Short mmCIF file of C-alpha atoms and ligand atoms in Angstrom, two decimals:
data_model
loop_
_atom_site.label_atom_id
_atom_site.label_comp_id
_atom_site.label_asym_id
_atom_site.label_seq_id
_atom_site.Cartn_x
_atom_site.Cartn_y
_atom_site.Cartn_z
CA MET A 1 -147.08 -148.58 -120.23
CA GLN A 2 -143.03 -149.41 -119.61
CA THR A 3 -141.23 -147.27 -117.55
CA TYR A 4 -137.30 -146.87 -118.19
CA SER A 5 -134.43 -146.16 -115.79
CA ASN A 6 -131.29 -144.43 -115.85
CA SER A 7 -128.09 -146.82 -114.66
CA VAL A 8 -125.67 -145.89 -112.02
CA ASN A 9 -123.11 -147.96 -110.69
CA GLY A 10 -124.27 -150.84 -113.01
CA GLN A 11 -127.83 -150.82 -111.36
CA ALA A 12 -131.34 -149.23 -112.45
CA VAL A 13 -131.81 -146.13 -110.35
CA GLU A 14 -135.84 -145.23 -109.67
CA ALA A 15 -136.90 -141.92 -110.58
CA ALA A 16 -139.44 -139.90 -108.72
CA ASP A 17 -140.47 -137.92 -112.05
CA HIS A 18 -140.94 -139.40 -115.47
CA GLN A 19 -141.72 -138.04 -118.97
CA GLU A 20 -143.85 -139.61 -121.49
CA ILE A 21 -141.89 -140.07 -124.81
CA LEU A 22 -144.08 -140.44 -128.01
CA ASN A 23 -143.60 -141.78 -131.59
CA PRO A 24 -142.89 -138.59 -133.74
CA ALA A 25 -144.51 -140.74 -136.65
CA THR A 26 -147.51 -141.90 -135.03
CA GLY A 27 -147.99 -140.22 -131.86
CA ASP A 28 -148.03 -143.43 -130.07
CA SER A 29 -146.68 -143.61 -126.54
CA ILE A 30 -143.46 -145.50 -126.41
CA GLY A 31 -142.84 -145.30 -122.70
CA LEU A 32 -141.97 -143.11 -119.56
CA ALA A 33 -138.41 -141.78 -119.22
CA PRO A 34 -136.98 -140.79 -115.58
CA ILE A 35 -136.23 -137.28 -115.04
CA SER A 36 -133.25 -136.75 -112.96
CA THR A 37 -132.63 -134.41 -110.07
CA GLU A 38 -129.65 -132.51 -109.30
CA SER A 39 -128.90 -134.68 -106.49
CA ASP A 40 -128.87 -137.61 -108.90
CA VAL A 41 -126.51 -135.78 -110.90
CA GLY A 42 -124.02 -135.70 -107.87
CA PHE A 43 -124.65 -139.21 -107.13
CA ALA A 44 -123.59 -140.26 -110.59
CA VAL A 45 -120.47 -138.05 -110.56
CA ASN A 46 -119.37 -139.51 -107.28
CA THR A 47 -120.15 -143.05 -108.45
CA ALA A 48 -118.19 -142.60 -111.52
CA ARG A 49 -115.25 -140.80 -109.74
CA LYS A 50 -114.93 -143.92 -107.55
CA ALA A 51 -115.00 -146.36 -110.47
CA GLN A 52 -112.40 -144.41 -112.41
CA LEU A 53 -109.72 -145.10 -109.67
CA ASN A 54 -110.03 -148.71 -110.57
CA TRP A 55 -110.97 -148.38 -114.13
CA ALA A 56 -107.75 -146.72 -114.71
CA ARG A 57 -105.57 -149.14 -113.34
CA VAL A 58 -107.08 -152.09 -115.29
CA SER A 59 -104.42 -153.12 -117.98
CA ASP A 60 -104.70 -151.82 -121.44
CA GLN A 61 -105.20 -155.49 -122.82
CA GLU A 62 -108.43 -155.58 -120.53
CA LYS A 63 -109.74 -152.42 -121.67
CA ARG A 64 -109.69 -153.70 -125.04
CA ASP A 65 -111.18 -156.95 -124.28
CA THR A 66 -114.10 -155.64 -122.72
CA ILE A 67 -114.81 -153.26 -125.48
CA VAL A 68 -114.81 -155.89 -127.82
CA ARG A 69 -117.59 -157.43 -125.60
CA VAL A 70 -119.51 -154.16 -125.61
CA THR A 71 -119.38 -154.52 -129.57
CA ARG A 72 -120.82 -158.12 -129.28
CA VAL A 73 -123.81 -156.68 -127.03
CA LEU A 74 -124.35 -154.17 -129.54
CA GLU A 75 -124.59 -156.65 -132.41
CA GLU A 76 -126.65 -159.16 -130.32
CA ASN A 77 -129.19 -156.42 -129.45
CA SER A 78 -128.84 -154.38 -132.78
CA GLU A 79 -132.34 -155.13 -133.77
CA TYR A 80 -134.10 -154.27 -130.51
CA LEU A 81 -132.26 -150.77 -130.45
CA ALA A 82 -133.07 -150.34 -134.14
CA GLU A 83 -136.74 -150.59 -133.32
CA LEU A 84 -136.26 -148.36 -130.54
CA ILE A 85 -134.62 -145.87 -132.44
CA THR A 86 -137.09 -145.97 -135.12
CA ARG A 87 -139.98 -145.73 -132.71
CA GLU A 88 -138.51 -142.68 -130.73
CA GLN A 89 -136.16 -140.89 -133.32
CA GLY A 90 -138.43 -141.45 -136.54
CA LYS A 91 -135.65 -142.30 -138.81
CA PRO A 92 -136.53 -145.76 -140.91
CA LEU A 93 -135.33 -149.08 -140.03
CA SER A 94 -134.96 -149.38 -143.56
CA GLY A 95 -132.12 -147.55 -145.89
CA PRO A 96 -129.74 -145.19 -144.34
CA GLY A 97 -131.99 -145.18 -140.91
CA SER A 98 -131.68 -146.89 -137.72
CA ARG A 99 -130.17 -150.35 -138.75
CA PHE A 100 -127.57 -148.33 -140.45
CA GLU A 101 -127.22 -146.34 -136.97
CA MET A 102 -126.67 -149.67 -135.19
CA GLN A 103 -124.09 -150.64 -137.71
CA ALA A 104 -122.21 -147.20 -137.25
CA CYS A 105 -122.47 -147.88 -133.40
CA VAL A 106 -120.85 -151.24 -133.78
CA GLY A 107 -117.85 -149.74 -136.09
CA TRP A 108 -117.24 -146.66 -134.19
CA THR A 109 -116.67 -149.35 -130.92
CA GLN A 110 -114.56 -151.89 -132.78
CA VAL A 111 -112.07 -149.06 -133.88
CA PRO A 112 -111.16 -147.66 -130.68
CA ALA A 113 -110.92 -151.17 -129.11
CA ALA A 114 -108.12 -151.56 -132.09
CA LEU A 115 -106.42 -148.45 -131.18
CA GLU A 116 -103.41 -147.93 -129.04
CA LEU A 117 -101.66 -144.95 -127.87
CA PRO A 118 -98.39 -146.16 -126.14
CA PRO A 119 -96.10 -143.88 -124.51
CA GLU A 120 -93.99 -142.07 -127.06
CA ILE A 121 -90.08 -140.76 -126.83
CA VAL A 122 -90.86 -136.98 -127.53
CA TYR A 123 -86.76 -136.28 -127.13
CA GLU A 124 -84.00 -137.98 -126.49
CA ASP A 125 -79.93 -137.08 -126.29
CA GLU A 126 -77.18 -138.29 -124.37
CA GLU A 127 -78.19 -136.56 -121.39
CA ARG A 128 -81.78 -137.15 -121.23
CA LYS A 129 -85.01 -138.87 -122.36
CA ASP A 130 -88.57 -137.44 -122.48
CA VAL A 131 -91.59 -139.83 -122.66
CA LEU A 132 -94.73 -138.62 -123.27
CA HIS A 133 -97.48 -140.76 -121.62
CA ARG A 134 -101.14 -140.33 -122.07
CA VAL A 135 -103.37 -140.74 -119.01
CA PRO A 136 -107.18 -140.59 -118.42
CA LEU A 137 -108.54 -136.99 -117.59
CA GLY A 138 -110.96 -138.65 -115.33
CA VAL A 139 -114.80 -138.11 -115.30
CA VAL A 140 -116.15 -137.44 -118.46
CA ALA A 141 -119.74 -135.68 -118.74
CA ALA A 142 -121.28 -136.40 -122.28
CA ILE A 143 -124.20 -134.47 -123.57
CA ALA A 144 -125.87 -136.17 -126.49
CA PRO A 145 -128.39 -134.56 -129.20
CA TRP A 146 -131.56 -136.34 -130.77
CA ASN A 147 -130.98 -136.56 -134.22
CA TRP A 148 -128.20 -139.79 -134.08
CA PRO A 149 -128.91 -140.55 -130.33
CA LEU A 150 -126.92 -143.94 -130.13
CA MET A 151 -124.25 -143.35 -132.63
CA ILE A 152 -123.14 -139.83 -131.21
CA ALA A 153 -123.56 -141.05 -127.62
CA ILE A 154 -121.23 -144.07 -128.58
CA TRP A 155 -118.85 -141.57 -130.05
CA GLN A 156 -118.49 -139.81 -126.44
CA ILE A 157 -118.58 -143.02 -124.66
CA ILE A 158 -116.38 -145.29 -126.13
CA PRO A 159 -113.09 -143.50 -126.73
CA SER A 160 -113.41 -142.20 -123.22
CA ILE A 161 -113.53 -145.55 -121.74
CA ARG A 162 -111.05 -147.00 -123.91
CA MET A 163 -108.43 -144.47 -122.26
CA GLY A 164 -109.20 -145.24 -118.87
CA ASN A 165 -112.15 -142.45 -117.89
CA THR A 166 -115.35 -143.19 -116.62
CA VAL A 167 -118.63 -141.42 -117.79
CA VAL A 168 -121.84 -139.80 -117.10
CA ILE A 169 -124.04 -139.45 -120.33
CA LYS A 170 -127.11 -137.53 -120.57
CA PRO A 171 -129.34 -138.29 -123.70
CA SER A 172 -131.60 -135.75 -125.02
CA GLU A 173 -135.07 -135.21 -123.61
CA TYR A 174 -136.21 -135.65 -127.06
CA THR A 175 -134.70 -139.12 -127.23
CA PRO A 176 -133.63 -140.80 -123.70
CA ILE A 177 -135.40 -144.23 -123.95
CA ALA A 178 -132.89 -146.11 -127.21
CA THR A 179 -130.05 -144.51 -125.20
CA LEU A 180 -130.90 -145.53 -121.64
CA GLU A 181 -131.64 -149.32 -123.00
CA MET A 182 -128.24 -149.35 -124.88
CA VAL A 183 -126.55 -148.19 -121.92
CA ARG A 184 -128.27 -150.82 -119.57
CA LEU A 185 -127.42 -153.53 -122.12
CA ILE A 186 -123.63 -152.29 -122.24
CA ASN A 187 -123.56 -152.27 -118.57
CA GLN A 188 -124.01 -156.17 -118.81
CA VAL A 189 -120.03 -156.35 -119.61
CA LEU A 190 -119.11 -153.12 -117.89
CA PRO A 191 -117.51 -152.80 -114.61
CA PRO A 192 -120.04 -150.96 -112.20
CA GLY A 193 -119.62 -147.49 -112.46
CA VAL A 194 -117.77 -146.85 -115.56
CA LEU A 195 -120.93 -145.87 -117.57
CA ASN A 196 -123.76 -144.07 -116.00
CA THR A 197 -126.56 -141.67 -117.02
CA VAL A 198 -128.72 -139.18 -115.93
CA SER A 199 -131.37 -137.86 -117.75
CA GLY A 200 -133.86 -134.88 -118.05
CA ASP A 201 -133.61 -131.56 -120.34
CA GLY A 202 -131.13 -128.56 -120.33
CA ARG A 203 -131.34 -128.11 -116.59
CA ILE A 204 -129.66 -131.33 -115.86
CA GLY A 205 -127.45 -131.17 -118.69
CA ALA A 206 -126.43 -127.70 -116.68
CA ALA A 207 -125.94 -129.43 -113.57
CA LEU A 208 -123.74 -132.25 -115.22
CA THR A 209 -121.36 -129.46 -117.04
CA SER A 210 -121.24 -127.22 -114.14
CA HIS A 211 -120.46 -130.03 -111.73
CA PRO A 212 -117.06 -129.37 -110.08
CA ASP A 213 -115.77 -132.73 -110.24
CA ILE A 214 -115.62 -133.51 -113.76
CA ASP A 215 -112.74 -133.54 -116.09
CA LYS A 216 -113.87 -133.49 -119.41
CA ILE A 217 -117.02 -132.33 -121.37
CA MET A 218 -117.95 -134.11 -124.69
CA PHE A 219 -121.05 -132.10 -126.14
CA THR A 220 -123.03 -132.05 -129.67
CA GLY A 221 -125.76 -129.81 -130.10
CA SER A 222 -126.69 -126.13 -130.84
CA GLU A 223 -124.26 -123.37 -131.05
CA ALA A 224 -126.08 -121.35 -127.82
CA THR A 225 -125.88 -124.64 -125.62
CA GLY A 226 -122.46 -124.91 -126.44
CA ARG A 227 -121.71 -121.55 -125.43
CA ARG A 228 -123.61 -122.10 -121.99
CA ILE A 229 -121.46 -125.04 -121.42
CA ILE A 230 -118.22 -123.10 -122.00
CA GLU A 231 -119.46 -120.96 -119.36
CA ALA A 232 -120.46 -123.64 -117.16
CA SER A 233 -117.15 -125.23 -117.54
CA THR A 234 -115.32 -122.52 -115.55
CA ARG A 235 -115.86 -124.12 -112.24
CA SER A 236 -114.15 -127.36 -113.08
CA LEU A 237 -111.99 -126.26 -115.90
CA ALA A 238 -112.74 -129.30 -117.82
CA PRO A 239 -111.63 -129.33 -121.31
CA ILE A 240 -114.35 -129.66 -124.17
CA THR A 241 -114.95 -131.13 -127.27
CA LEU A 242 -117.59 -129.00 -128.86
CA GLU A 243 -119.47 -130.32 -132.05
CA LEU A 244 -122.12 -127.48 -132.56
CA GLY A 245 -123.79 -128.49 -136.36
CA GLY A 246 -122.94 -126.24 -139.41
CA ASN A 247 -124.71 -124.82 -142.26
CA ASP A 248 -122.46 -126.79 -144.94
CA ALA A 249 -122.15 -125.92 -148.45
CA ALA A 250 -121.91 -128.26 -151.40
CA ILE A 251 -120.37 -126.59 -154.54
CA VAL A 252 -121.13 -128.28 -157.92
CA LEU A 253 -118.20 -127.22 -160.56
CA PRO A 254 -119.22 -126.49 -163.86
CA GLY A 255 -120.02 -129.14 -166.33
CA THR A 256 -120.16 -131.74 -163.68
CA ASP A 257 -122.53 -134.65 -164.95
CA ALA A 258 -125.69 -134.39 -162.77
CA ASP A 259 -126.95 -137.67 -163.00
CA ALA A 260 -123.64 -139.22 -161.49
CA ILE A 261 -123.96 -137.10 -158.65
CA ALA A 262 -127.41 -136.82 -157.69
CA GLU A 263 -127.95 -139.79 -155.53
CA GLY A 264 -124.79 -138.89 -153.54
CA LEU A 265 -126.02 -134.83 -153.49
CA PHE A 266 -129.60 -136.33 -152.53
CA TRP A 267 -128.61 -138.28 -149.27
CA GLY A 268 -125.72 -135.87 -148.53
CA ALA A 269 -128.64 -133.59 -147.93
CA PHE A 270 -131.79 -135.61 -146.77
CA LEU A 271 -130.22 -137.97 -144.90
CA ASN A 272 -132.03 -138.45 -141.70
CA MET A 273 -134.45 -136.24 -143.00
CA GLY A 274 -131.60 -133.34 -143.44
CA GLN A 275 -131.33 -133.58 -139.24
CA THR A 276 -127.48 -134.39 -139.36
CA CYS A 277 -124.85 -132.04 -138.27
CA ALA A 278 -122.61 -132.69 -141.55
CA CYS A 279 -125.48 -132.39 -144.01
CA ILE A 280 -125.51 -130.45 -147.35
CA LYS A 281 -127.70 -127.25 -146.08
CA ARG A 282 -126.82 -125.04 -149.18
CA LEU A 283 -126.40 -126.10 -152.66
CA TYR A 284 -124.30 -123.91 -155.00
CA VAL A 285 -124.91 -124.98 -158.66
CA HIS A 286 -123.51 -123.23 -161.74
CA ASP A 287 -125.94 -121.44 -163.84
CA SER A 288 -125.40 -123.55 -166.72
CA ASP A 289 -126.25 -126.99 -164.95
CA TYR A 290 -128.91 -125.58 -162.30
CA GLU A 291 -131.72 -127.19 -164.20
CA ALA A 292 -130.22 -130.46 -164.88
CA VAL A 293 -128.92 -130.63 -161.15
CA VAL A 294 -132.52 -129.66 -159.92
CA ASN A 295 -134.21 -131.88 -162.39
CA ALA A 296 -131.93 -135.23 -161.39
CA LEU A 297 -132.64 -134.29 -157.59
CA SER A 298 -136.51 -133.93 -158.26
CA ASN A 299 -136.55 -137.11 -159.99
CA LEU A 300 -134.98 -138.97 -156.90
CA ALA A 301 -137.26 -136.94 -154.41
CA GLN A 302 -140.15 -138.15 -156.25
CA GLN A 303 -139.60 -141.97 -155.92
CA MET A 304 -138.74 -141.83 -152.09
CA PRO A 305 -141.38 -143.48 -150.16
CA ILE A 306 -142.31 -141.45 -147.13
CA GLY A 307 -143.77 -142.91 -143.84
CA ASP A 308 -143.78 -144.47 -140.46
CA GLY A 309 -140.10 -146.22 -140.42
CA MET A 310 -141.48 -149.18 -138.80
CA ASP A 311 -142.72 -150.00 -142.60
CA GLU A 312 -139.44 -151.38 -144.16
CA LYS A 313 -140.46 -149.74 -147.59
CA ASN A 314 -140.06 -146.40 -146.28
CA LEU A 315 -136.90 -144.76 -146.81
CA ILE A 316 -137.92 -141.32 -145.17
CA GLY A 317 -139.42 -140.44 -141.59
CA PRO A 318 -140.63 -137.56 -139.97
CA LEU A 319 -138.91 -134.93 -138.40
CA GLN A 320 -138.23 -135.60 -134.59
CA ASN A 321 -140.03 -133.20 -132.71
CA GLU A 322 -142.62 -130.28 -133.06
CA MET A 323 -139.74 -127.80 -132.42
CA GLN A 324 -137.72 -128.91 -135.57
CA TYR A 325 -141.05 -129.50 -137.48
CA ASN A 326 -141.90 -125.46 -136.80
CA LYS A 327 -138.50 -124.32 -137.40
CA VAL A 328 -138.25 -125.81 -141.10
CA LYS A 329 -141.91 -124.91 -141.52
CA ASP A 330 -141.45 -121.67 -140.97
CA LEU A 331 -137.72 -121.29 -143.00
CA VAL A 332 -139.84 -122.59 -146.12
CA ALA A 333 -142.82 -120.34 -145.63
CA ASP A 334 -140.12 -117.46 -145.18
CA ALA A 335 -138.67 -118.33 -148.53
CA ARG A 336 -142.27 -118.70 -150.09
CA ALA A 337 -142.97 -115.26 -149.26
CA ASN A 338 -139.70 -113.92 -150.45
CA GLY A 339 -140.61 -114.92 -153.93
CA CYS A 340 -138.40 -118.18 -153.91
CA GLU A 341 -139.63 -121.29 -156.08
CA VAL A 342 -140.78 -124.07 -153.61
CA MET A 343 -140.83 -127.40 -155.03
CA GLU A 344 -142.52 -130.14 -152.87
CA PHE A 345 -142.05 -134.12 -153.55
CA GLY A 346 -143.69 -136.95 -151.82
CA THR A 347 -146.97 -137.69 -150.12
CA ILE A 348 -146.93 -137.41 -146.62
CA PRO A 349 -148.98 -139.19 -143.93
CA ASP A 350 -151.71 -136.82 -141.92
CA THR A 351 -150.39 -137.88 -138.59
CA GLY A 352 -146.82 -136.96 -137.32
CA TYR A 353 -144.02 -134.50 -137.81
CA PHE A 354 -144.02 -135.26 -141.57
CA LEU A 355 -142.58 -132.67 -144.22
CA PRO A 356 -142.57 -133.30 -148.00
CA LEU A 357 -138.95 -133.36 -149.52
CA THR A 358 -138.41 -129.74 -150.60
CA LEU A 359 -135.98 -128.11 -153.00
CA VAL A 360 -135.84 -124.07 -153.07
CA GLY A 361 -134.98 -122.43 -156.05
CA ASN A 362 -134.66 -118.70 -156.97
CA ILE A 363 -133.04 -118.10 -153.58
CA ARG A 364 -129.98 -115.99 -152.60
CA ASP A 365 -127.37 -115.78 -150.13
CA GLY A 366 -128.55 -113.70 -146.98
CA GLN A 367 -132.38 -115.09 -147.13
CA ARG A 368 -133.08 -117.06 -144.12
CA LEU A 369 -133.23 -120.75 -145.54
CA VAL A 370 -129.68 -120.03 -146.80
CA ASP A 371 -128.16 -118.35 -143.66
CA GLU A 372 -129.79 -120.24 -141.08
CA GLU A 373 -129.27 -124.07 -140.09
CA GLN A 374 -132.70 -125.57 -141.25
CA PHE A 375 -131.82 -128.89 -139.82
CA GLY A 376 -134.71 -130.34 -142.16
CA PRO A 377 -135.75 -131.54 -145.61
CA ALA A 378 -135.70 -128.16 -147.08
CA LEU A 379 -132.51 -127.46 -149.67
CA PRO A 380 -131.93 -124.20 -150.90
CA VAL A 381 -130.42 -124.68 -154.55
CA ILE A 382 -128.42 -121.36 -155.26
CA ARG A 383 -127.32 -120.68 -158.87
CA TYR A 384 -123.69 -119.08 -159.09
CA GLN A 385 -121.98 -117.37 -162.13
CA SER A 386 -118.31 -117.92 -160.87
CA LEU A 387 -116.61 -120.30 -158.93
CA ASP A 388 -114.90 -117.16 -156.92
CA GLU A 389 -118.21 -116.03 -156.01
CA ALA A 390 -119.27 -119.74 -155.15
CA VAL A 391 -116.30 -120.24 -152.73
CA ALA A 392 -117.14 -116.73 -151.44
CA SER A 393 -120.53 -117.65 -150.47
CA ALA A 394 -119.67 -121.03 -149.14
CA ASN A 395 -117.06 -119.51 -146.59
CA ARG A 396 -119.40 -116.31 -145.82
CA LEU A 397 -121.10 -117.77 -142.76
CA ASP A 398 -119.70 -118.46 -139.18
CA ALA A 399 -120.57 -122.36 -139.50
CA GLY A 400 -117.76 -124.35 -140.41
CA LEU A 401 -118.42 -128.32 -139.55
CA GLY A 402 -118.63 -129.55 -143.18
CA ALA A 403 -118.46 -128.52 -146.97
CA SER A 404 -118.09 -130.64 -150.38
CA VAL A 405 -117.04 -130.11 -153.81
CA TRP A 406 -118.55 -132.23 -156.57
CA ALA A 407 -116.78 -132.56 -159.79
CA ASP A 408 -115.94 -134.93 -162.96
CA ASP A 409 -112.12 -133.72 -162.62
CA LEU A 410 -110.82 -134.41 -159.21
CA GLU A 411 -107.53 -132.16 -159.58
CA GLN A 412 -110.01 -128.96 -159.97
CA ALA A 413 -112.00 -130.29 -157.28
CA GLN A 414 -109.29 -130.57 -154.69
CA GLN A 415 -108.16 -126.71 -155.95
CA VAL A 416 -111.49 -125.65 -154.60
CA ALA A 417 -111.71 -127.81 -151.76
CA VAL A 418 -108.56 -126.40 -150.10
CA ARG A 419 -110.20 -122.73 -150.31
CA LEU A 420 -113.07 -123.93 -148.07
CA GLU A 421 -113.41 -123.02 -144.62
CA ALA A 422 -114.69 -126.29 -142.78
CA GLY A 423 -113.29 -129.00 -140.91
CA THR A 424 -113.74 -131.73 -143.43
CA VAL A 425 -114.09 -130.95 -147.03
CA TRP A 426 -115.53 -133.81 -148.94
CA ILE A 427 -115.21 -134.27 -152.64
CA ASN A 428 -118.15 -136.41 -154.71
CA GLN A 429 -119.31 -137.36 -151.18
CA HIS A 430 -120.73 -135.56 -148.15
CA GLY A 431 -120.71 -136.34 -144.53
CA ALA A 432 -118.91 -139.54 -145.22
CA ILE A 433 -117.46 -139.81 -141.67
CA HIS A 434 -114.86 -142.70 -140.74
CA PRO A 435 -114.07 -144.25 -137.35
CA MET A 436 -110.41 -143.83 -138.24
CA VAL A 437 -110.75 -140.08 -139.65
CA PRO A 438 -110.83 -136.86 -137.41
CA PHE A 439 -113.85 -135.19 -137.36
CA GLY A 440 -114.75 -131.70 -135.86
CA GLY A 441 -115.47 -128.16 -136.88
CA ASN A 442 -113.92 -125.03 -137.47
CA LYS A 443 -115.41 -121.40 -136.59
CA ALA A 444 -118.73 -121.45 -134.88
CA SER A 445 -119.10 -125.22 -135.61
CA GLY A 446 -117.17 -126.02 -132.49
CA TYR A 447 -113.61 -127.16 -131.53
CA GLY A 448 -111.72 -130.72 -130.72
CA VAL A 449 -111.91 -133.66 -132.89
CA GLU A 450 -113.35 -136.90 -132.30
CA PHE A 451 -112.60 -140.32 -134.06
CA GLY A 452 -109.22 -142.11 -134.75
CA LEU A 453 -106.09 -141.59 -132.58
CA GLU A 454 -106.83 -137.74 -132.48
CA GLY A 455 -110.00 -138.40 -130.73
CA LEU A 456 -108.35 -140.79 -128.33
CA LYS A 457 -106.09 -138.11 -127.29
CA ALA A 458 -108.60 -135.66 -126.88
CA VAL A 459 -110.20 -137.97 -123.60
CA THR A 460 -106.53 -138.45 -121.98
CA GLN A 461 -104.12 -135.86 -120.67
CA PRO A 462 -100.34 -135.61 -121.61
CA ARG A 463 -98.11 -136.59 -119.05
CA VAL A 464 -94.11 -136.30 -119.52
CA ILE A 465 -91.62 -138.38 -117.71
CA SER A 466 -88.45 -136.48 -118.16
CA ILE A 467 -85.41 -138.51 -117.24
CA LYS A 468 -81.48 -137.37 -116.71
CA LYS A 469 -79.56 -139.81 -117.73
O1 TXE B 556 -130.26 -128.48 -128.80
P1 TXE B 556 -129.61 -128.36 -127.68
P2 TXE B 556 -131.80 -128.31 -129.52
C1 TXE B 556 -129.15 -127.75 -133.70
C2 TXE B 556 -130.48 -127.82 -134.55
C3 TXE B 556 -131.59 -127.61 -134.02
C4 TXE B 556 -131.21 -126.77 -132.50
C5 TXE B 556 -131.88 -126.61 -131.42
O2 TXE B 556 -130.00 -126.77 -135.47
O3 TXE B 556 -132.59 -127.19 -134.30
O4 TXE B 556 -129.74 -127.16 -132.54
O5 TXE B 556 -131.76 -128.34 -130.94
C6 TXE B 556 -128.69 -130.25 -123.74
N1 TXE B 556 -126.40 -127.19 -120.54
N2 TXE B 556 -128.81 -128.91 -133.25
O6 TXE B 556 -132.78 -127.74 -128.71
O7 TXE B 556 -130.53 -127.14 -126.67
C7 TXE B 556 -130.09 -131.00 -124.00
O8 TXE B 556 -130.67 -131.58 -123.09
C8 TXE B 556 -125.78 -128.54 -120.58
C9 TXE B 556 -127.62 -129.48 -133.99
O9 TXE B 556 -132.22 -129.92 -129.18
O10 TXE B 556 -128.19 -127.77 -127.92
C10 TXE B 556 -129.64 -131.97 -125.18
O11 TXE B 556 -129.29 -133.04 -124.54
N3 TXE B 556 -126.88 -129.44 -121.50
C11 TXE B 556 -126.94 -130.42 -133.50
C12 TXE B 556 -128.38 -131.11 -125.97
O12 TXE B 556 -128.03 -130.28 -124.96
C13 TXE B 556 -127.88 -128.81 -122.26
C14 TXE B 556 -127.87 -131.75 -133.11
C15 TXE B 556 -128.93 -130.80 -127.32
O13 TXE B 556 -129.67 -129.74 -127.09
C16 TXE B 556 -128.04 -127.41 -121.77
C17 TXE B 556 -128.93 -131.24 -132.25
C18 TXE B 556 -127.21 -126.68 -121.08
N4 TXE B 556 -127.51 -125.43 -120.39
C19 TXE B 556 -129.35 -129.61 -132.41
N5 TXE B 556 -129.29 -126.97 -122.64
C20 TXE B 556 -125.83 -131.29 -133.96
N6 TXE B 556 -124.55 -130.57 -133.90
O14 TXE B 556 -126.01 -132.12 -134.89
C21 TXE B 556 -129.55 -127.98 -123.23
N7 TXE B 556 -128.91 -129.13 -123.04
#
């Protein structure tokens, strides 16, 4: 069985302890992932601290060139890493699966390499000139989740190193191997110590985020863990970018052509088996269109091949882990017990954490499947009578990551969109993130934004040079 390692200072680090990682589709072993200790965390942070002094001094052009070399490494190893993602995380190679995740890794590396944050004159008159420089923060602690393990790691790593920081990243304990391998490969073109890993569960995450010598925390995960990280950061006063998932509502406006939007709605909800932070998790449909929308979604769901994602014909894989599998099953069982209509589609294999694609009708606000983030392939479809009622429903929960409005009339859609409380409101698409467009949550979905120039600013500190003329 293959044993994988952490990388610190560009070298593989031996671990005393390991955990076996199993394929969620088959139960087969993928290999042994290292379990770090608190002292490993200290070593990685100290290494990153030392390396940061040199990396910050490297010219801007050299940093950009280095990141372009990272892009090439990702492209050259794309198939190897995509297969690891599929075996470890479960999303299929095909469709919007692990090859798609690798394309995103490349895109989200290319864009920061092309962006610049030059010094900016913020004020000038006859007597003074004030120039805002963006300088690195120092050492970034990154905590990644298991749903899009490589793509989200890249979101955390690349802007950080682009702006002269160094990074210690901890992948999720559910999906460490592909990330450790990606970092090992990237390190072939990065100076030693710029990108380091530790691995293990929440205890190692806590050791990293409470370390007094870190300067920034990037976190994507659950709200409960986000709150713990805020508390942990009081030792270092490190600023935090928090992406805490959501419970995104989609509203289909009355009279919208159901067939035209069905595919967008389907993948908006079932991308990565619904295990996506900005997925449609509540679908609000006007009473008069309800049957048409449910029928169009059912037709699509019926045709989706479900199974082991290593088989190129499959477009839908398993849930990633037992915790998530049980959570989704429990929410669907609760809906069924409360008289909802549970419509299940697809034939699922006997082994693995597979669930059928599920639409749940005859359901209302206040029921658990609507109010709790299911993070899985069970979509509640809720009827509404008036647009005001749909907007109030969409806004009534604490979550505020994404939302969407679906309509034939774009003007009307925009009027509804501006009333929705979310970091991004998409129109006739959902979860359509882009490396140039800032992305982040409102309310309990977190704070701070990633991507584009705003994302780069978030991994710098402002320094003003104020000159008397
Ligand atoms: O999340 P955790 P889990 C949601 C989704 C899911 C639920 C729980 O609803 O069902 O969260 O998933 C690390 N200090 N999302 O348990 O615990 C942990 O090791 C520092 C939405 O996997 O938040 C992992 O690396 N780090 C989400 C990472 O935090 C700690 C994606 C995320 O794990 C820590 C994932 C601590 N005290 C789950 N405790 C999204 N936003 O897309 C744990 N970790």
